Amino acid sequence: MPIYLNNTSYDIAFGAKPIEKMGGSKLPYSMDGDNIPLVLEEIEDGVVISSERVIDFKPQMDNILCLTENNNLYVSGGSVNSYIFTKVASNVKAFDTYVGAIWYIDNNNDLYGFGSNANGQQGDGTTTKVTTPTKRASNVKKFSCYDSSTWYLTNDGDLYGCGQNSHGQQGSGSHGNNTSP
């Protein structure tokens, strides 16, 4: 069943609705002020069978991520090989994406990642694309991903990084990519 992103002030839908019928509408990059809330709608045979209000979202190159009021994370784009929104996780409290890599922390403070891994940013010791959310660390307080690198801070105060290191930004004393934190 397709899941669409809709907003009554915009003609927005992804998936089965052809792009040429979208009327040139643009996704609002702010959800405060006078903007009407975005809603993910699950549609079957033309009837809305469920909907969730979007409370946060992030468009990034080949993906768009939406977090709903029920703490569900939906993704559309290259990381899930779909132009229809796909629910990838529940109980999500924070998320981020950069260059096709997707990361999130759940309510148990576990860090999950999937998607692009060309520079080892998934921290699994490889450079192979990860197709499903995979637990990367526990007890995580905060994380960030940028420029094919991933960093996370644990509640114990330990800082870990992996991925691109072409300028020595990982602090490892070398300029080679780090595929493990």
Coordinates of N, CA, C and O in Angstrom, one line a residue:
M1 N 0.8 -1.2 0.0 CA 0.0 0.0 0.0 C 0.9 1.2 0.0 O 1.7 1.4 0.9
P2 N 0.7 2.1 -0.9 CA 1.5 3.4 -1.0 C 1.2 4.3 0.2 O 0.1 4.3 0.7
I3 N 2.3 4.9 0.6 CA 2.2 6.0 1.7 C 2.6 7.3 1.1 O 3.6 7.4 0.4
Y4 N 1.7 8.3 1.2 CA 2.0 9.6 0.6 C 2.1 10.7 1.6 O 1.6 10.6 2.7
L5 N 2.9 11.7 1.2 CA 3.0 12.9 2.1 C 2.1 13.9 1.5 O 2.2 14.3 0.3
N6 N 1.2 14.4 2.3 CA 0.2 15.3 1.8 C 0.1 16.5 2.7 O 0.4 16.5 3.9
N7 N -0.3 17.6 2.1 CA -0.5 18.9 2.8 C -1.5 19.7 2.0 O -1.3 19.9 0.8
T8 N -2.6 20.1 2.6 CA -3.7 20.7 1.8 C -3.3 22.0 1.1 O -4.0 22.4 0.2
S9 N -2.2 22.6 1.5 CA -1.8 23.9 0.9 C -0.8 23.6 -0.3 O -0.4 24.5 -1.0
Y10 N -0.4 22.4 -0.4 CA 0.5 21.9 -1.4 C 0.0 20.7 -2.1 O -0.7 19.9 -1.5
D11 N 0.4 20.4 -3.3 CA 0.0 19.2 -4.0 C 1.2 18.3 -3.9 O 2.0 18.3 -4.8
I12 N 1.4 17.6 -2.8 CA 2.6 16.8 -2.6 C 2.2 15.3 -2.5 O 1.3 14.9 -1.7
A13 N 2.9 14.5 -3.3 CA 2.7 13.0 -3.1 C 3.9 12.4 -3.8 O 4.4 12.9 -4.8
F14 N 4.3 11.3 -3.3 CA 5.4 10.5 -3.9 C 4.9 9.1 -4.1 O 4.1 8.6 -3.4
G15 N 5.5 8.5 -5.1 CA 5.1 7.1 -5.3 C 4.4 6.9 -6.6 O 4.9 7.3 -7.7
A16 N 3.2 6.5 -6.6 CA 2.4 6.1 -7.8 C 2.0 7.4 -8.5 O 1.7 7.3 -9.7
K17 N 1.9 8.5 -7.9 CA 1.5 9.8 -8.5 C 2.6 10.3 -9.4 O 3.7 10.6 -8.9
P18 N 2.4 10.4 -10.7 CA 3.5 10.9 -11.6 C 4.0 12.3 -11.2 O 3.2 13.1 -10.8
I19 N 5.3 12.5 -11.4 CA 5.8 13.8 -11.0 C 5.2 15.0 -11.8 O 4.9 16.0 -11.3
E20 N 4.9 14.7 -13.1 CA 4.3 15.8 -13.9 C 2.9 16.2 -13.5 O 2.5 17.3 -13.8
K21 N 2.3 15.4 -12.6 CA 1.0 15.8 -12.1 C 1.1 16.5 -10.7 O 0.1 16.8 -10.1
M22 N 2.3 16.8 -10.3 CA 2.5 17.4 -8.9 C 2.4 18.9 -9.0 O 2.4 19.6 -8.0
G23 N 2.2 19.5 -10.2 CA 1.9 20.9 -10.3 C 3.1 21.8 -9.9 O 2.9 23.0 -9.6
G24 N 4.3 21.3 -9.9 CA 5.4 22.1 -9.6 C 5.5 22.6 -8.1 O 6.2 23.5 -7.8
S25 N 4.7 21.9 -7.3 CA 4.7 22.3 -5.9 C 6.0 22.0 -5.2 O 6.7 21.1 -5.6
K26 N 6.4 22.7 -4.2 CA 7.6 22.5 -3.5 C 7.3 22.1 -2.0 O 6.4 22.6 -1.4
L27 N 8.1 21.2 -1.5 CA 8.0 20.8 -0.1 C 8.4 22.0 0.8 O 9.4 22.6 0.6
P28 N 7.5 22.4 1.8 CA 7.9 23.5 2.7 C 9.0 23.0 3.6 O 9.0 21.9 4.1
Y29 N 10.0 23.9 3.7 CA 11.2 23.5 4.6 C 11.0 24.0 6.0 O 11.9 23.9 6.8
S30 N 9.8 24.5 6.3 CA 9.6 24.9 7.7 C 8.2 24.4 8.1 O 7.3 24.5 7.3
M31 N 8.0 23.9 9.3 CA 6.7 23.5 9.7 C 6.2 24.3 10.9 O 5.4 23.8 11.7
D32 N 6.6 25.5 11.0 CA 6.1 26.4 12.0 C 5.4 27.5 11.4 O 5.2 27.6 10.2
G33 N 4.9 28.4 12.2 CA 4.2 29.6 11.7 C 2.8 29.2 11.1 O 2.0 28.4 11.7
D34 N 2.5 29.6 9.9 CA 1.2 29.4 9.3 C 1.2 28.2 8.4 O 0.2 27.9 7.8
N35 N 2.3 27.4 8.3 CA 2.2 26.2 7.5 C 1.3 25.2 8.0 O 1.2 24.9 9.2
I36 N 0.5 24.5 7.1 CA -0.4 23.5 7.5 C 0.4 22.2 7.8 O 1.3 21.9 7.0
P37 N 0.2 21.4 8.8 CA 1.0 20.3 9.1 C 1.0 19.2 8.0 O 0.0 19.0 7.3
L38 N 2.2 18.6 7.8 CA 2.3 17.5 6.8 C 1.8 16.3 7.4 O 1.9 16.0 8.6
V39 N 1.2 15.4 6.6 CA 0.6 14.1 7.1 C 1.0 13.0 6.1 O 1.0 13.2 4.9
L40 N 1.5 11.9 6.7 CA 1.7 10.7 5.9 C 0.4 9.9 5.9 O -0.1 9.6 7.0
E41 N -0.1 9.6 4.7 CA -1.3 8.9 4.6 C -1.1 7.5 3.9 O -0.4 7.5 2.9
E42 N -1.6 6.5 4.5 CA -1.6 5.2 3.9 C -2.9 5.0 3.1 O -4.0 5.1 3.7
I43 N -2.8 4.7 1.8 CA -4.0 4.7 1.0 C -4.1 3.3 0.4 O -3.2 2.7 -0.2
E44 N -5.3 2.8 0.4 CA -5.7 1.5 -0.2 C -6.9 1.7 -1.0 O -8.0 2.1 -0.5
D45 N -6.9 1.3 -2.3 CA -8.0 1.5 -3.2 C -8.6 2.9 -3.1 O -9.8 3.1 -3.1
G46 N -7.7 3.9 -3.1 CA -8.2 5.3 -3.1 C -8.7 5.8 -1.8 O -9.2 6.9 -1.7
V47 N -8.7 5.0 -0.7 CA -9.2 5.4 0.6 C -8.1 5.5 1.6 O -7.2 4.6 1.7
V48 N -8.1 6.6 2.4 CA -7.1 6.7 3.4 C -7.4 5.8 4.5 O -8.5 5.9 5.1
I49 N -6.5 4.8 4.8 CA -6.8 3.9 5.9 C -6.0 4.2 7.2 O -6.4 3.7 8.2
S50 N -5.0 5.0 7.1 CA -4.3 5.5 8.3 C -3.6 6.8 8.0 O -3.2 7.0 6.8
S51 N -3.3 7.6 9.0 CA -2.5 8.8 8.8 C -1.7 9.1 10.0 O -2.2 8.8 11.1
E52 N -0.6 9.7 9.8 CA 0.3 10.2 11.0 C 0.8 11.6 10.6 O 1.3 11.8 9.6
R53 N 0.7 12.5 11.6 CA 1.2 13.8 11.4 C 2.7 13.8 11.5 O 3.3 13.2 12.4
V54 N 3.4 14.5 10.6 CA 4.8 14.6 10.5 C 5.2 15.7 11.5 O 4.7 16.8 11.4
I55 N 6.2 15.4 12.4 CA 6.7 16.4 13.4 C 8.1 16.9 13.0 O 8.5 17.9 13.5
D56 N 8.8 16.1 12.2 CA 10.1 16.6 11.8 C 10.4 15.9 10.4 O 10.0 14.8 10.2
F57 N 11.2 16.5 9.6 CA 11.7 15.9 8.4 C 13.0 16.4 7.9 O 13.4 17.5 8.4
K58 N 13.7 15.7 7.1 CA 14.9 16.2 6.5 C 15.1 15.7 5.1 O 15.2 14.5 4.9
P59 N 15.1 16.6 4.1 CA 15.4 16.2 2.7 C 16.9 16.2 2.6 O 17.6 17.1 3.1
Q60 N 17.5 15.3 1.9 CA 18.9 15.2 1.7 C 19.2 14.5 0.4 O 19.0 13.3 0.3
M61 N 19.8 15.1 -0.6 CA 20.2 14.5 -1.9 C 19.2 13.5 -2.4 O 18.2 13.9 -3.1
D62 N 19.4 12.2 -2.1 CA 18.5 11.2 -2.7 C 17.5 10.6 -1.7 O 16.9 9.6 -2.0
N63 N 17.3 11.2 -0.6 CA 16.3 10.7 0.4 C 15.6 11.9 1.0 O 16.0 13.0 1.0
I64 N 14.4 11.5 1.5 CA 13.7 12.4 2.5 C 13.2 11.6 3.6 O 12.7 10.5 3.4
L65 N 13.5 12.0 4.8 CA 13.1 11.3 6.0 C 12.0 12.1 6.7 O 12.1 13.3 6.8
C66 N 11.0 11.4 7.3 CA 10.0 12.0 8.0 C 9.8 11.2 9.3 O 9.7 10.0 9.4
L67 N 9.7 12.0 10.4 CA 9.5 11.4 11.8 C 8.0 11.8 12.1 O 7.7 13.0 12.0
T68 N 7.2 10.9 12.5 CA 5.8 11.2 12.8 C 5.6 11.3 14.3 O 6.4 11.0 15.1
E69 N 4.4 11.8 14.6 CA 4.0 12.0 16.0 C 4.0 10.7 16.8 O 4.1 10.7 18.1
N70 N 4.0 9.6 16.2 CA 4.0 8.3 16.8 C 5.4 7.7 16.9 O 5.7 6.5 17.2
N71 N 6.4 8.6 16.6 CA 7.9 8.2 16.6 C 8.2 7.2 15.6 O 9.2 6.4 15.9
N72 N 7.5 7.1 14.5 CA 7.9 6.2 13.4 C 8.7 7.0 12.4 O 8.4 8.2 12.1
L73 N 9.7 6.4 11.8 CA 10.6 7.0 10.8 C 10.3 6.4 9.5 O 10.3 5.2 9.3
Y74 N 9.9 7.3 8.5 CA 9.6 6.9 7.1 C 10.7 7.5 6.2 O 11.2 8.6 6.5
V75 N 11.1 6.7 5.2 CA 12.1 7.2 4.2 C 11.6 6.9 2.8 O 10.9 5.9 2.5
S76 N 11.9 7.9 1.9 CA 11.6 7.7 0.5 C 12.9 8.1 -0.2 O 13.5 9.1 0.1
G77 N 13.3 7.3 -1.2 CA 14.5 7.6 -2.0 C 15.4 6.4 -2.1 O 15.0 5.3 -1.9
G78 N 16.6 6.7 -2.5 CA 17.6 5.7 -2.9 C 18.0 4.8 -1.8 O 18.4 3.6 -2.1
S79 N 18.0 5.2 -0.5 CA 18.5 4.3 0.5 C 17.5 3.1 0.8 O 17.9 2.1 1.3
V80 N 16.3 3.3 0.4 CA 15.3 2.2 0.5 C 14.8 1.8 -0.9 O 13.9 1.0 -1.0
N81 N 15.4 2.3 -1.9 CA 15.1 1.9 -3.3 C 13.6 2.1 -3.6 O 13.0 1.2 -4.2
S82 N 13.0 3.2 -3.1 CA 11.6 3.4 -3.3 C 11.3 4.8 -3.3 O 11.9 5.6 -2.6
Y83 N 10.3 5.2 -4.2 CA 9.9 6.6 -4.2 C 8.5 6.7 -3.6 O 7.8 7.6 -3.7
I84 N 8.2 5.7 -2.8 CA 7.0 5.7 -1.9 C 7.6 5.6 -0.5 O 8.5 4.9 -0.2
F85 N 7.0 6.3 0.4 CA 7.5 6.3 1.8 C 7.4 4.9 2.4 O 6.4 4.3 2.3
T86 N 8.5 4.5 3.0 CA 8.6 3.2 3.7 C 8.9 3.4 5.1 O 9.9 4.1 5.5
K87 N 8.2 2.7 6.0 CA 8.4 2.8 7.4 C 9.7 1.9 7.7 O 9.7 0.8 7.4
V88 N 10.7 2.5 8.3 CA 11.9 1.8 8.5 C 12.2 1.6 10.0 O 13.0 0.7 10.4
A89 N 11.5 2.3 10.9 CA 11.8 2.1 12.3 C 10.6 2.7 13.2 O 9.9 3.6 12.7
S90 N 10.5 2.2 14.4 CA 9.6 2.7 15.4 C 10.4 3.2 16.6 O 11.5 2.8 16.7
N91 N 9.7 3.9 17.5 CA 10.3 4.4 18.7 C 11.6 5.2 18.5 O 12.6 5.1 19.2
V92 N 11.6 6.0 17.5 CA 12.7 6.8 17.1 C 12.7 8.2 17.8 O 11.6 8.8 17.9
K93 N 13.8 8.6 18.4 CA 13.8 9.9 19.1 C 14.7 10.9 18.4 O 14.6 12.1 18.6
A94 N 15.6 10.5 17.5 CA 16.5 11.4 16.8 C 16.9 10.7 15.5 O 17.1 9.5 15.5
F95 N 17.1 11.5 14.4 CA 17.5 10.9 13.1 C 18.3 11.9 12.4 O 18.3 13.1 12.6
D96 N 19.1 11.4 11.4 CA 19.9 12.3 10.5 C 20.2 11.5 9.3 O 20.2 10.3 9.2
T97 N 20.6 12.2 8.2 CA 21.0 11.6 7.0 C 22.0 12.5 6.3 O 22.0 13.7 6.4
Y98 N 22.9 11.9 5.6 CA 23.9 12.6 4.7 C 24.4 11.7 3.7 O 24.8 10.6 4.0
V99 N 24.3 12.1 2.4 CA 24.8 11.4 1.3 C 24.4 10.0 1.3 O 25.2 9.1 1.1
G100 N 23.1 9.7 1.5 CA 22.6 8.4 1.4 C 22.7 7.5 2.6 O 22.2 6.4 2.6
A101 N 23.4 7.9 3.6 CA 23.5 7.2 4.9 C 22.4 7.7 5.8 O 22.2 8.9 5.9
I102 N 21.7 6.8 6.5 CA 20.6 7.1 7.4 C 21.0 6.6 8.8 O 21.4 5.4 8.9
W103 N 20.8 7.4 9.8 CA 21.1 7.1 11.2 C 19.9 7.5 12.0 O 19.2 8.5 11.8
Y104 N 19.7 6.7 13.1 CA 18.7 7.1 14.1 C 19.0 6.5 15.5 O 19.7 5.5 15.6
I105 N 18.5 7.2 16.5 CA 18.6 6.7 17.9 C 17.2 6.3 18.3 O 16.2 7.1 18.1
D106 N 17.0 5.1 18.9 CA 15.7 4.8 19.4 C 15.5 5.1 20.9 O 16.4 5.7 21.5
N107 N 14.4 4.9 21.4 CA 14.1 5.2 22.8 C 14.9 4.5 23.8 O 15.0 4.8 25.0
N108 N 15.7 3.4 23.4 CA 16.6 2.7 24.3 C 18.0 3.2 24.2 O 18.9 2.6 24.7
N109 N 18.2 4.3 23.5 CA 19.5 5.0 23.2 C 20.4 4.1 22.4 O 21.7 4.2 22.5
D110 N 19.8 3.2 21.5 CA 20.6 2.4 20.6 C 20.7 3.2 19.3 O 19.7 3.8 18.8
L111 N 21.9 3.1 18.7 CA 22.1 3.8 17.4 C 22.1 2.8 16.3 O 22.7 1.8 16.3
Y112 N 21.3 3.1 15.2 CA 21.1 2.3 14.1 C 21.5 3.1 12.8 O 21.4 4.3 12.8
G113 N 22.1 2.3 11.9 CA 22.5 3.0 10.6 C 22.2 2.0 9.4 O 22.2 0.8 9.6
F114 N 22.0 2.6 8.3 CA 21.9 1.9 7.0 C 22.1 2.8 5.8 O 22.1 4.0 6.0
G115 N 22.2 2.3 4.6 CA 22.3 3.1 3.4 C 23.8 3.1 3.0 O 24.5 2.1 3.1
S116 N 24.2 4.2 2.4 CA 25.5 4.4 1.8 C 26.6 4.1 2.9 O 26.5 4.3 4.1
N117 N 27.7 3.5 2.3 CA 28.8 3.1 3.2 C 30.1 3.1 2.4 O 31.1 2.4 2.7
A118 N 30.2 4.0 1.3 CA 31.3 4.0 0.4 C 32.6 4.4 1.1 O 33.7 3.9 0.7
N119 N 32.5 5.1 2.2 CA 33.7 5.5 2.9 C 33.8 4.9 4.3 O 34.6 5.3 5.1
G120 N 33.0 3.9 4.6 CA 33.0 3.2 5.9 C 32.2 3.9 6.9 O 32.4 3.6 8.1
Q121 N 31.4 4.8 6.5 CA 30.6 5.6 7.5 C 29.6 4.8 8.3 O 29.1 5.3 9.4
Q122 N 29.3 3.6 7.9 CA 28.4 2.7 8.7 C 29.2 2.0 9.9 O 28.6 1.5 10.8
G123 N 30.5 2.1 9.9 CA 31.3 1.6 11.0 C 31.3 0.1 11.2 O 31.5 -0.4 12.3
D124 N 31.0 -0.6 10.1 CA 30.9 -2.1 10.2 C 32.2 -2.8 9.7 O 32.2 -4.0 9.5
G125 N 33.2 -2.0 9.4 CA 34.5 -2.6 8.9 C 34.5 -2.9 7.4 O 35.5 -3.4 6.9
T126 N 33.5 -2.4 6.7 CA 33.4 -2.6 5.2 C 33.1 -1.3 4.6 O 32.8 -0.3 5.2
T127 N 33.0 -1.4 3.2 CA 32.5 -0.2 2.5 C 31.3 -0.7 1.6 O 31.0 -0.1 0.6
T128 N 30.6 -1.7 2.1 CA 29.4 -2.3 1.4 C 28.2 -1.6 1.9 O 27.9 -1.4 3.1
K129 N 27.3 -1.2 0.9 CA 26.0 -0.6 1.3 C 25.2 -1.5 2.2 O 25.2 -2.7 2.0
V130 N 24.6 -0.9 3.2 CA 23.8 -1.6 4.2 C 22.3 -1.4 3.8 O 21.9 -0.3 3.8
T131 N 21.6 -2.5 3.6 CA 20.2 -2.3 3.1 C 19.1 -2.3 4.1 O 18.0 -2.0 3.8
T132 N 19.5 -2.7 5.4 CA 18.4 -2.7 6.4 C 19.0 -2.0 7.7 O 20.2 -2.1 7.9
P133 N 18.2 -1.4 8.5 CA 18.7 -0.7 9.7 C 19.5 -1.8 10.6 O 18.9 -2.8 10.8
T134 N 20.7 -1.4 11.0 CA 21.5 -2.3 11.8 C 22.0 -1.6 13.0 O 22.5 -0.5 12.9
K135 N 21.9 -2.2 14.1 CA 22.4 -1.6 15.4 C 23.9 -1.4 15.3 O 24.6 -2.4 15.1
R136 N 24.3 -0.2 15.6 CA 25.8 0.1 15.6 C 26.4 0.3 17.0 O 27.5 0.1 17.2
A137 N 25.6 0.8 17.9 CA 26.1 1.1 19.2 C 24.9 1.3 20.2 O 23.8 1.5 19.8
S138 N 25.3 1.1 21.5 CA 24.3 1.2 22.6 C 24.7 2.4 23.5 O 25.8 2.9 23.4
N139 N 23.8 2.8 24.3 CA 24.1 3.9 25.3 C 24.5 5.2 24.6 O 25.4 5.9 25.1
V140 N 23.9 5.5 23.5 CA 24.3 6.7 22.7 C 23.5 7.9 23.2 O 22.3 7.9 23.3
K141 N 24.3 9.0 23.4 CA 23.6 10.2 23.9 C 23.3 11.1 22.7 O 22.3 11.8 22.6
K142 N 24.2 11.2 21.7 CA 24.1 12.1 20.6 C 24.9 11.6 19.4 O 25.9 10.9 19.6
F143 N 24.5 11.9 18.2 CA 25.3 11.5 17.1 C 25.2 12.6 16.0 O 24.3 13.4 16.0
S144 N 26.0 12.5 15.0 CA 26.0 13.4 13.8 C 26.6 12.7 12.6 O 27.6 11.9 12.8
C145 N 26.1 12.9 11.5 CA 26.7 12.4 10.2 C 26.9 13.6 9.3 O 26.0 14.5 9.2
Y146 N 28.0 13.6 8.6 CA 28.3 14.7 7.7 C 29.5 14.3 6.8 O 30.4 13.7 7.3
D147 N 29.4 14.6 5.5 CA 30.5 14.4 4.6 C 31.0 13.0 4.6 O 32.2 12.8 4.8
S148 N 30.1 12.0 4.6 CA 30.5 10.6 4.6 C 31.2 10.2 5.9 O 32.0 9.2 5.9
S149 N 31.0 10.9 7.0 CA 31.5 10.5 8.3 C 30.4 10.4 9.3 O 29.4 11.1 9.2
T150 N 30.6 9.6 10.3 CA 29.6 9.5 11.4 C 30.4 9.6 12.7 O 31.4 9.0 12.9
W151 N 29.8 10.3 13.6 CA 30.3 10.5 15.0 C 29.2 10.2 16.0 O 28.1 10.6 15.7
Y152 N 29.6 9.6 17.1 CA 28.6 9.5 18.2 C 29.2 9.5 19.5 O 30.4 9.1 19.7
L153 N 28.5 10.1 20.5 CA 28.9 10.3 21.8 C 28.1 9.4 22.7 O 26.8 9.4 22.6
T154 N 28.7 8.6 23.6 CA 27.9 7.7 24.5 C 27.6 8.5 25.8 O 28.2 9.5 26.1
N155 N 26.7 7.9 26.5 CA 26.4 8.5 27.8 C 27.5 8.4 28.8 O 27.5 9.1 29.8
D156 N 28.5 7.6 28.5 CA 29.7 7.5 29.3 C 30.8 8.5 29.0 O 31.8 8.6 29.6
G157 N 30.5 9.3 27.9 CA 31.4 10.4 27.5 C 32.5 9.9 26.5 O 33.4 10.7 26.2
D158 N 32.3 8.7 25.9 CA 33.2 8.3 24.9 C 32.8 8.8 23.5 O 31.6 8.7 23.2
L159 N 33.7 9.3 22.7 CA 33.4 9.8 21.4 C 34.0 8.8 20.3 O 35.1 8.5 20.4
Y160 N 33.2 8.4 19.4 CA 33.6 7.5 18.3 C 33.3 8.1 17.0 O 32.3 8.9 16.8
G161 N 34.2 7.8 16.0 CA 34.0 8.3 14.6 C 34.4 7.3 13.6 O 35.2 6.4 13.9
C162 N 33.8 7.3 12.4 CA 34.2 6.4 11.4 C 33.8 7.1 10.0 O 33.0 8.0 10.0
G163 N 34.4 6.6 9.0 CA 34.0 7.1 7.6 C 35.2 7.9 7.0 O 36.4 7.6 7.3
Q164 N 34.8 8.9 6.2 CA 35.8 9.7 5.5 C 36.8 10.3 6.4 O 36.4 10.9 7.4
N165 N 38.0 10.3 6.0 CA 39.1 10.9 6.8 C 40.2 11.5 5.9 O 41.4 11.5 6.2
S166 N 39.8 12.0 4.7 CA 40.7 12.5 3.8 C 41.5 13.7 4.3 O 42.6 14.0 3.7
H167 N 41.1 14.4 5.3 CA 41.8 15.5 5.8 C 42.3 15.3 7.3 O 42.6 16.2 8.0
G168 N 42.2 14.0 7.7 CA 42.6 13.7 9.1 C 41.6 14.1 10.1 O 41.8 14.1 11.3
Q169 N 40.3 14.3 9.7 CA 39.3 14.8 10.6 C 38.9 13.8 11.6 O 38.2 14.1 12.6
Q170 N 39.2 12.5 11.5 CA 38.9 11.5 12.4 C 39.9 11.5 13.6 O 39.6 10.9 14.6
G171 N 41.0 12.2 13.5 CA 41.9 12.3 14.6 C 42.7 11.1 14.9 O 43.2 10.8 16.0
S172 N 42.8 10.2 13.8 CA 43.5 8.9 14.0 C 45.0 9.0 13.7 O 45.7 8.0 13.8
G173 N 45.5 10.2 13.2 CA 46.9 10.3 12.9 C 47.2 9.9 11.4 O 48.3 9.9 11.0
S174 N 46.1 9.5 10.6 CA 46.3 9.2 9.2 C 45.3 9.9 8.4 O 44.5 10.7 8.9
H175 N 45.4 9.7 7.1 CA 44.4 10.3 6.2 C 43.6 9.3 5.4 O 42.9 9.6 4.5
G176 N 43.7 8.0 5.9 CA 42.8 7.0 5.3 C 41.5 6.9 5.9 O 41.3 7.2 7.1
N177 N 40.5 6.5 5.2 CA 39.1 6.3 5.8 C 39.2 5.3 6.9 O 39.9 4.3 6.8
N178 N 38.3 5.5 7.9 CA 38.2 4.5 9.0 C 36.8 3.8 8.8 O 35.8 4.4 8.9
T179 N 36.9 2.5 8.6 CA 35.6 1.7 8.4 C 35.1 1.2 9.7 O 34.0 0.6 9.7
S180 N 35.8 1.4 10.8 CA 35.4 1.0 12.2 C 35.6 2.1 13.1 O 36.6 2.9 13.0
P181 N 34.7 2.3 14.1 CA 34.9 3.4 15.1 C 36.1 3.2 15.9 O 36.5 2.1 16.1

